GROMACS .gro file of C-alpha atoms in nm:
model
  206
    1MET     CA    1   0.929   0.085  -1.551
    2PRO     CA    2   0.840  -0.287  -1.557
    3VAL     CA    3   0.609  -0.429  -1.823
    4ALA     CA    4   0.257  -0.472  -1.686
    5LYS     CA    5   0.136  -0.824  -1.634
    6GLU     CA    6  -0.170  -0.941  -1.825
    7ALA     CA    7  -0.482  -0.801  -1.664
    8VAL     CA    8  -0.681  -1.056  -1.470
    9THR     CA    9  -1.023  -0.966  -1.335
   10PHE     CA   10  -1.116  -1.079  -0.987
   11LEU     CA   11  -1.466  -1.051  -0.850
   12PHE     CA   12  -1.471  -0.990  -0.477
   13GLY     CA   13  -1.799  -1.006  -0.290
   14ILE     CA   14  -1.886  -0.893   0.056
   15ALA     CA   15  -1.839  -1.252   0.172
   16LEU     CA   16  -1.460  -1.210   0.147
   17ILE     CA   17  -1.460  -0.912   0.381
   18SER     CA   18  -1.392  -0.987   0.745
   19THR     CA   19  -1.623  -0.809   0.986
   20SER     CA   20  -1.453  -0.931   1.300
   21SER     CA   21  -1.316  -0.597   1.409
   22TYR     CA   22  -1.470  -0.251   1.436
   23THR     CA   23  -1.326   0.072   1.565
   24PHE     CA   24  -1.581   0.347   1.612
   25ALA     CA   25  -1.360   0.600   1.794
   26ASP     CA   26  -1.283   0.768   1.460
   27SER     CA   27  -1.595   0.733   1.245
   28MET     CA   28  -1.454   0.947   0.961
   29PRO     CA   29  -1.125   0.901   0.771
   30LEU     CA   30  -0.830   1.126   0.846
   31ASN     CA   31  -0.764   1.403   0.594
   32ASN     CA   32  -0.401   1.295   0.549
   33HIS     CA   33  -0.308   0.957   0.694
   34SER     CA   34   0.061   0.862   0.685
   35GLN     CA   35   0.211   0.516   0.718
   36ASN     CA   36   0.580   0.441   0.777
   37ILE     CA   37   0.615   0.067   0.724
   38ASP     CA   38   0.943  -0.122   0.684
   39GLY     CA   39   1.121   0.198   0.584
   40TYR     CA   40   0.862   0.315   0.330
   41SER     CA   41   0.675   0.644   0.373
   42LEU     CA   42   0.319   0.640   0.233
   43THR     CA   43   0.062   0.916   0.282
   44LEU     CA   44  -0.301   0.897   0.177
   45SER     CA   45  -0.429   1.244   0.090
   46ASN     CA   46  -0.794   1.354   0.065
   47ASP     CA   47  -0.721   1.715  -0.033
   48ASN     CA   48  -0.827   1.699  -0.400
   49SER     CA   49  -1.114   1.568  -0.614
   50GLU     CA   50  -0.945   1.226  -0.628
   51CYS     CA   51  -0.764   1.048  -0.348
   52GLU     CA   52  -0.387   1.058  -0.384
   53LEU     CA   53  -0.101   0.842  -0.263
   54ILE     CA   54   0.209   1.045  -0.176
   55THR     CA   55   0.534   0.852  -0.149
   56GLY     CA   56   0.891   0.937  -0.057
   57THR     CA   57   1.059   1.192   0.164
   58ASP     CA   58   1.047   1.573   0.172
   59ASP     CA   59   1.329   1.610  -0.084
   60LYS     CA   60   1.179   1.354  -0.326
   61LYS     CA   61   0.801   1.317  -0.319
   62THR     CA   62   0.579   1.156  -0.581
   63SER     CA   63   0.200   1.181  -0.600
   64LEU     CA   64  -0.012   0.909  -0.761
   65ALA     CA   65  -0.385   0.956  -0.825
   66LEU     CA   66  -0.624   0.685  -0.710
   67PRO     CA   67  -0.956   0.624  -0.895
   68LEU     CA   68  -1.149   0.689  -0.574
   69THR     CA   69  -1.349   0.985  -0.445
   70PRO     CA   70  -1.246   1.127  -0.104
   71PRO     CA   71  -1.251   1.062   0.174
   72CYS     CA   72  -1.035   0.752   0.146
   73TYR     CA   73  -0.876   0.546   0.422
   74TRP     CA   74  -0.628   0.263   0.469
   75ILE     CA   75  -0.756  -0.084   0.542
   76THR     CA   76  -0.590  -0.137   0.879
   77LYS     CA   77  -0.503  -0.424   1.106
   78PRO     CA   78  -0.761  -0.515   1.374
   79GLU     CA   79  -0.767  -0.258   1.655
   80SER     CA   80  -0.472  -0.072   1.501
   81GLU     CA   81  -0.401   0.229   1.279
   82GLU     CA   82  -0.124   0.045   1.092
   83ALA     CA   83  -0.217  -0.046   0.736
   84GLN     CA   84  -0.292  -0.413   0.686
   85HIS     CA   85  -0.043  -0.560   0.437
   86TYR     CA   86   0.099  -0.888   0.309
   87ALA     CA   87   0.409  -1.002   0.120
   88TYR     CA   88   0.419  -1.258  -0.161
   89ALA     CA   89   0.773  -1.383  -0.219
   90SER     CA   90   0.674  -1.598  -0.517
   91GLU     CA   91   0.574  -1.280  -0.702
   92GLU     CA   92   0.870  -1.081  -0.563
   93ILE     CA   93   0.620  -0.850  -0.396
   94SER     CA   94   0.721  -0.704  -0.061
   95HIS     CA   95   0.394  -0.528   0.026
   96VAL     CA   96   0.030  -0.528  -0.083
   97PHE     CA   97  -0.199  -0.263   0.070
   98LEU     CA   98  -0.567  -0.180   0.025
   99VAL     CA   99  -0.729   0.163   0.027
  100ALA     CA  100  -1.105   0.216   0.054
  101GLY     CA  101  -1.287   0.513  -0.095
  102THR     CA  102  -1.598   0.665  -0.260
  103ALA     CA  103  -1.884   0.695  -0.014
  104LEU     CA  104  -2.125   0.402   0.008
  105GLU     CA  105  -2.478   0.528  -0.058
  106TRP     CA  106  -2.673   0.254   0.115
  107SER     CA  107  -2.959   0.288   0.357
  108ASP     CA  108  -2.910   0.175   0.717
  109GLU     CA  109  -3.147  -0.113   0.646
  110LYS     CA  110  -2.935  -0.236   0.356
  111LYS     CA  111  -2.616  -0.201   0.562
  112GLU     CA  112  -2.765  -0.408   0.842
  113TYR     CA  113  -2.883  -0.672   0.596
  114ASN     CA  114  -2.526  -0.700   0.460
  115LYS     CA  115  -2.382  -0.705   0.814
  116LEU     CA  116  -2.221  -0.360   0.787
  117PRO     CA  117  -2.223  -0.116   1.081
  118ILE     CA  118  -2.452   0.184   1.056
  119ASP     CA  119  -2.250   0.410   1.287
  120ALA     CA  120  -1.925   0.417   1.087
  121TYR     CA  121  -1.820   0.574   0.757
  122CYS     CA  122  -1.848   0.319   0.474
  123SER     CA  123  -1.701   0.313   0.123
  124GLN     CA  124  -1.800   0.151  -0.206
  125TYR     CA  125  -1.464   0.049  -0.355
  126LEU     CA  126  -1.125  -0.100  -0.269
  127GLN     CA  127  -0.803  -0.011  -0.450
  128GLY     CA  128  -0.489  -0.226  -0.446
  129ILE     CA  129  -0.141  -0.079  -0.395
  130THR     CA  130   0.168  -0.295  -0.445
  131ILE     CA  131   0.539  -0.243  -0.374
  132GLN     CA  132   0.758  -0.454  -0.600
  133SER     CA  133   1.130  -0.418  -0.680
  134GLY     CA  134   1.150  -0.061  -0.551
  135GLU     CA  135   0.836   0.062  -0.729
  136VAL     CA  136   0.492   0.141  -0.594
  137ILE     CA  137   0.220   0.018  -0.829
  138ILE     CA  138  -0.144   0.127  -0.841
  139SER     CA  139  -0.363  -0.161  -0.958
  140GLY     CA  140  -0.551  -0.096  -1.280
  141GLU     CA  141  -0.895  -0.194  -1.152
  142LYS     CA  142  -1.075  -0.094  -0.835
  143MET     CA  143  -1.292  -0.355  -0.666
  144ASP     CA  144  -1.660  -0.313  -0.591
  145ALA     CA  145  -1.642  -0.433  -0.231
  146PRO     CA  146  -1.824  -0.225   0.034
  147ASN     CA  147  -1.626  -0.171   0.352
  148CYS     CA  148  -1.661   0.039   0.667
  149ILE     CA  149  -1.383   0.212   0.854
  150GLY     CA  150  -1.236  -0.017   1.118
  151GLN     CA  151  -1.300  -0.340   0.927
  152ASP     CA  152  -1.007  -0.559   0.829
  153ILE     CA  153  -1.006  -0.756   0.502
  154ASP     CA  154  -0.959  -1.125   0.428
  155GLU     CA  155  -0.608  -1.212   0.303
  156LYS     CA  156  -0.763  -1.363  -0.011
  157VAL     CA  157  -0.833  -1.014  -0.143
  158PHE     CA  158  -0.469  -0.907  -0.097
  159ASN     CA  159  -0.359  -1.228  -0.270
  160GLY     CA  160  -0.588  -1.149  -0.562
  161VAL     CA  161  -0.427  -0.807  -0.599
  162ALA     CA  162  -0.079  -0.963  -0.598
  163LEU     CA  163  -0.160  -1.228  -0.859
  164GLY     CA  164  -0.382  -1.026  -1.088
  165LYS     CA  165  -0.264  -0.668  -1.069
  166ALA     CA  166  -0.299  -0.471  -1.390
  167THR     CA  167  -0.060  -0.179  -1.373
  168GLU     CA  168  -0.224   0.161  -1.405
  169GLU     CA  169   0.043   0.388  -1.263
  170THR     CA  170   0.385   0.335  -1.108
  171ALA     CA  171   0.655   0.538  -0.938
  172GLU     CA  172   0.993   0.465  -0.785
  173ILE     CA  173   0.992   0.452  -0.407
  174ASP     CA  174   1.294   0.483  -0.180
  175LYS     CA  175   1.320   0.365   0.176
  176LEU     CA  176   1.371   0.625   0.446
  177LYS     CA  177   1.736   0.675   0.532
  178PRO     CA  178   1.830   0.544   0.879
  179GLU     CA  179   1.915   0.816   1.128
  180ASN     CA  180   2.225   0.644   1.268
  181LYS     CA  181   2.556   0.697   1.088
  182GLU     CA  182   2.775   0.425   0.940
  183GLY     CA  183   2.937   0.216   1.211
  184LEU     CA  184   3.311   0.153   1.247
  185PHE     CA  185   3.282  -0.211   1.136
  186ASP     CA  186   3.090  -0.112   0.822
  187SER     CA  187   3.351   0.151   0.740
  188ILE     CA  188   3.639  -0.100   0.775
  189LYS     CA  189   3.453  -0.357   0.565
  190LYS     CA  190   3.393  -0.102   0.289
  191THR     CA  191   3.763  -0.002   0.291
  192PHE     CA  192   3.877  -0.364   0.249
  193LYS     CA  193   3.624  -0.417  -0.029
  194GLN     CA  194   3.753  -0.115  -0.219
  195LEU     CA  195   4.116  -0.225  -0.165
  196PHE     CA  196   4.065  -0.575  -0.307
  197SER     CA  197   3.855  -0.436  -0.589
  198SER     CA  198   4.140  -0.204  -0.692
  199GLU     CA  199   4.391  -0.493  -0.690
  200GLU     CA  200   4.170  -0.704  -0.915
  201GLU     CA  201   4.139  -0.422  -1.169
  202THR     CA  202   4.521  -0.364  -1.191
  203PRO     CA  203   4.650  -0.526  -1.516
  204GLN     CA  204   4.929  -0.781  -1.471
  205SER     CA  205   5.263  -0.726  -1.650
  206ASN     CA  206   5.386  -0.989  -1.898
   0.00000   0.00000   0.00000
């Protein structure tokens, strides 16, 4: 398990949240919403008292608790059900995701004043999830940033998670195995590699 970076607090206001895209077809979050992105399997579960992130395949699953009250949902790309995510090569981070949760208890008047839709489910907090060096990392602090289902989020928020994540919980995550078998060329290449490796390890006689 990697050593956690020094905690850095970021304050995110509603001004950072993009309200350019709404999807009202599904006004409530799915009970269990799975994402298969770049070979990683991630499922957001609303079955218990806290939202959970389930990673891995059927033979090796890991559940990580999120400090959010169900129902939770993925922040998704505009007009899409795919989770919005970004990579930050300078931090060796392949994916940063955001999950929204804990119901927003605002009146319709207050939602309208803050330019939030009144006919969609809205949440109070955002939680960062990072994949780095084969581990999935739950950020140590949730963000007080109201959001409604169907809204995408400004990239600045993802960047803040990447630069200032304080590790709360981690777990190893494996990519899904490809369905196709090893090709002939790969098999030949592996055989040659093993052959030359054996020759290098054979001690030379004096």
